[in-house]
XYZ file of N, CA and C in Angstrom:
237
model
N -22.228 -8.762 0.622
C -21.561 -8.276 -0.569
C -21.146 -6.816 -0.402
N -22.009 -6.011 0.197
C -21.721 -4.590 0.350
C -20.471 -4.370 1.203
N -20.286 -5.184 2.244
C -19.105 -5.063 3.100
C -17.834 -5.316 2.306
N -17.837 -6.321 1.446
C -16.658 -6.631 0.643
C -16.315 -5.495 -0.313
N -17.330 -4.874 -0.896
C -17.090 -3.757 -1.809
C -16.498 -2.579 -1.053
N -17.037 -2.295 0.123
C -16.504 -1.211 0.950
C -15.065 -1.496 1.335
N -14.769 -2.731 1.753
C -13.401 -3.107 2.107
C -12.469 -2.964 0.911
N -12.911 -3.397 -0.255
C -12.083 -3.300 -1.461
C -11.803 -1.847 -1.808
N -12.815 -1.013 -1.735
C -12.624 0.411 -2.024
C -11.645 1.035 -1.043
N -11.729 0.658 0.220
C -10.838 1.180 1.255
C -9.392 0.791 0.958
N -9.175 -0.490 0.637
C -7.829 -0.968 0.334
C -7.272 -0.314 -0.927
N -8.085 -0.210 -1.951
C -7.635 0.407 -3.200
C -7.271 1.864 -2.975
N -8.073 2.573 -2.221
C -7.789 3.976 -1.908
C -6.474 4.116 -1.151
N -6.249 3.233 -0.201
C -5.014 3.256 0.586
C -3.794 3.034 -0.307
N -3.871 2.048 -1.183
C -2.750 1.741 -2.077
C -2.543 2.857 -3.100
N -3.621 3.427 -3.610
C -3.484 4.553 -4.546
C -2.753 5.715 -3.886
N -3.131 6.036 -2.658
C -2.443 7.110 -1.936
C -0.966 6.782 -1.764
N -0.660 5.536 -1.418
C 0.733 5.135 -1.231
C 1.518 5.229 -2.537
N 0.918 4.817 -3.636
C 1.621 4.846 -4.920
C 2.022 6.266 -5.308
N 1.273 7.265 -4.883
C 1.642 8.657 -5.147
C 2.951 9.030 -4.454
N 3.276 8.348 -3.377
C 4.522 8.635 -2.659
C 5.736 8.049 -3.371
N 5.524 7.139 -4.299
C 6.631 6.455 -4.974
C 7.122 7.173 -6.221
N 6.505 8.251 -6.598
C 6.897 8.988 -7.793
C 8.370 9.358 -7.723
N 9.129 8.930 -8.717
C 10.550 9.261 -8.772
C 11.436 8.331 -7.966
N 10.856 7.443 -7.177
C 11.638 6.488 -6.394
C 11.722 5.166 -7.147
N 12.889 4.547 -7.113
C 13.000 3.220 -7.703
C 12.809 2.196 -6.588
N 12.242 1.063 -6.941
C 11.989 0.024 -5.951
C 11.870 -1.319 -6.648
N 12.073 -2.375 -5.888
C 11.871 -3.733 -6.373
C 10.457 -4.155 -6.007
N 9.917 -5.075 -6.736
C 8.569 -5.552 -6.456
C 8.487 -6.138 -5.050
N 9.569 -6.734 -4.570
C 9.561 -7.294 -3.217
C 9.482 -6.208 -2.148
N 9.917 -4.990 -2.477
C 9.785 -3.880 -1.529
C 8.323 -3.646 -1.175
N 7.447 -3.842 -2.135
C 6.022 -3.593 -1.923
C 5.393 -4.586 -0.954
N 6.102 -5.657 -0.649
C 5.633 -6.645 0.312
C 6.237 -6.418 1.697
N 7.118 -5.469 1.817
C 7.864 -5.236 3.055
C 7.234 -4.087 3.842
N 6.581 -4.419 4.948
C 5.872 -3.395 5.721
C 6.825 -2.361 6.322
N 8.037 -2.759 6.669
C 9.011 -1.789 7.204
C 9.432 -0.784 6.127
N 9.658 -1.255 4.924
C 10.021 -0.367 3.811
C 8.871 0.597 3.521
N 7.663 0.067 3.510
C 6.484 0.900 3.263
C 6.363 1.973 4.334
N 6.547 1.608 5.601
C 6.467 2.576 6.702
C 7.540 3.648 6.545
N 8.739 3.258 6.117
C 9.820 4.234 5.920
C 9.454 5.235 4.823
N 8.861 4.760 3.736
C 8.430 5.660 2.655
C 7.391 6.647 3.179
N 6.438 6.151 3.931
C 5.394 7.018 4.490
C 6.012 8.046 5.438
N 6.875 7.589 6.337
C 7.493 8.489 7.315
C 8.394 9.532 6.662
N 9.044 9.166 5.569
C 9.920 10.109 4.864
C 9.142 11.172 4.092
N 7.844 10.999 4.000
C 6.993 11.935 3.256
C 5.864 12.492 4.120
N 6.093 12.619 5.417
C 5.028 13.010 6.349
C 4.340 14.320 5.999
N 5.032 15.220 5.327
C 4.432 16.504 4.968
C 3.584 16.424 3.703
N 3.677 15.319 3.000
C 2.919 15.113 1.770
C 1.445 14.855 2.108
N 0.556 15.418 1.316
C -0.886 15.265 1.562
C -1.321 13.800 1.522
N -0.733 13.011 0.610
C -1.084 11.594 0.530
C -0.625 10.857 1.780
N 0.564 11.165 2.266
C 1.064 10.526 3.484
C 0.180 10.872 4.675
N -0.280 12.098 4.731
C -1.173 12.502 5.826
C -2.461 11.680 5.801
N -2.998 11.448 4.606
C -4.219 10.638 4.495
C -3.948 9.191 4.893
N -2.789 8.688 4.506
C -2.428 7.315 4.859
C -2.273 7.181 6.367
N -1.614 8.151 6.983
C -1.328 8.085 8.417
C -2.570 8.243 9.289
N -3.692 8.620 8.707
C -4.941 8.679 9.470
C -5.474 7.273 9.748
N -4.910 6.280 9.088
C -5.352 4.897 9.262
C -4.442 4.181 10.250
N -4.954 3.183 10.904
C -4.192 2.411 11.877
C -3.356 1.344 11.166
N -2.059 1.372 11.351
C -1.105 0.423 10.764
C -1.282 0.255 9.249
N -1.232 1.326 8.488
C -1.472 1.228 7.042
C -0.462 0.354 6.318
N 0.768 0.292 6.822
C 1.796 -0.499 6.150
C 1.439 -1.981 6.102
N 0.722 -2.467 7.103
C 0.309 -3.872 7.127
C -0.711 -4.144 6.015
N -1.664 -3.254 5.861
C -2.683 -3.416 4.820
C -2.085 -3.284 3.421
N -1.185 -2.323 3.248
C -0.573 -2.108 1.934
C 0.273 -3.312 1.544
N 1.144 -3.765 2.441
C 1.993 -4.918 2.121
C 1.150 -6.172 1.922
N 0.097 -6.325 2.708
C -0.784 -7.485 2.564
C -1.465 -7.527 1.209
N -1.932 -6.382 0.753
C -2.573 -6.327 -0.559
C -1.580 -6.671 -1.665
N -0.373 -6.121 -1.574
C 0.633 -6.442 -2.586
C 1.052 -7.908 -2.505
N 1.080 -8.497 -1.310
C 1.372 -9.927 -1.183
C 0.372 -10.751 -1.980
N -0.905 -10.423 -1.854
C -1.955 -11.152 -2.571
C -1.816 -10.956 -4.075
N -1.629 -9.728 -4.508
C -1.511 -9.443 -5.945
C -0.313 -10.173 -6.545
N 0.829 -10.113 -5.875
C 2.039 -10.762 -6.390
C 1.880 -12.277 -6.387
N 1.307 -12.825 -5.317
C 1.091 -14.273 -5.251
C 0.176 -14.730 -6.380
N -0.917 -14.015 -6.602
C -1.863 -14.401 -7.652
C -1.274 -14.201 -9.050
N -0.447 -13.187 -9.209
C 0.201 -12.941 -10.498
C 1.183 -14.057 -10.831
N 1.875 -14.559 -9.814
C 2.870 -15.611 -10.018
C 2.266 -17.009 -10.020
N 0.991 -17.115 -9.671
C 0.324 -18.411 -9.592
C 0.191 -19.014 -10.990
N 0.685 -20.227 -11.126
C 0.608 -20.926 -12.415
C -0.733 -21.628 -12.495
N -1.440 -21.390 -13.568
C -2.765 -22.024 -13.749
C -2.679 -23.144 -14.734
């Protein structure tokens, strides 16, 4: 259980940092699933403190897009 909580905190922290880079930018919800778009946003903000924290991680765009894929899939899931 402790491993899952640590993983969740790590993912949430990563996405929170990324969301700070989106201030003032317009985007479609599908953009959040696109790892190339996410990488471009990060690279365009390399001097930003949040981008620096994100770039300390290995392939952050994969984790960010993956998390949004799950959230969007579950949100659209008909129960």
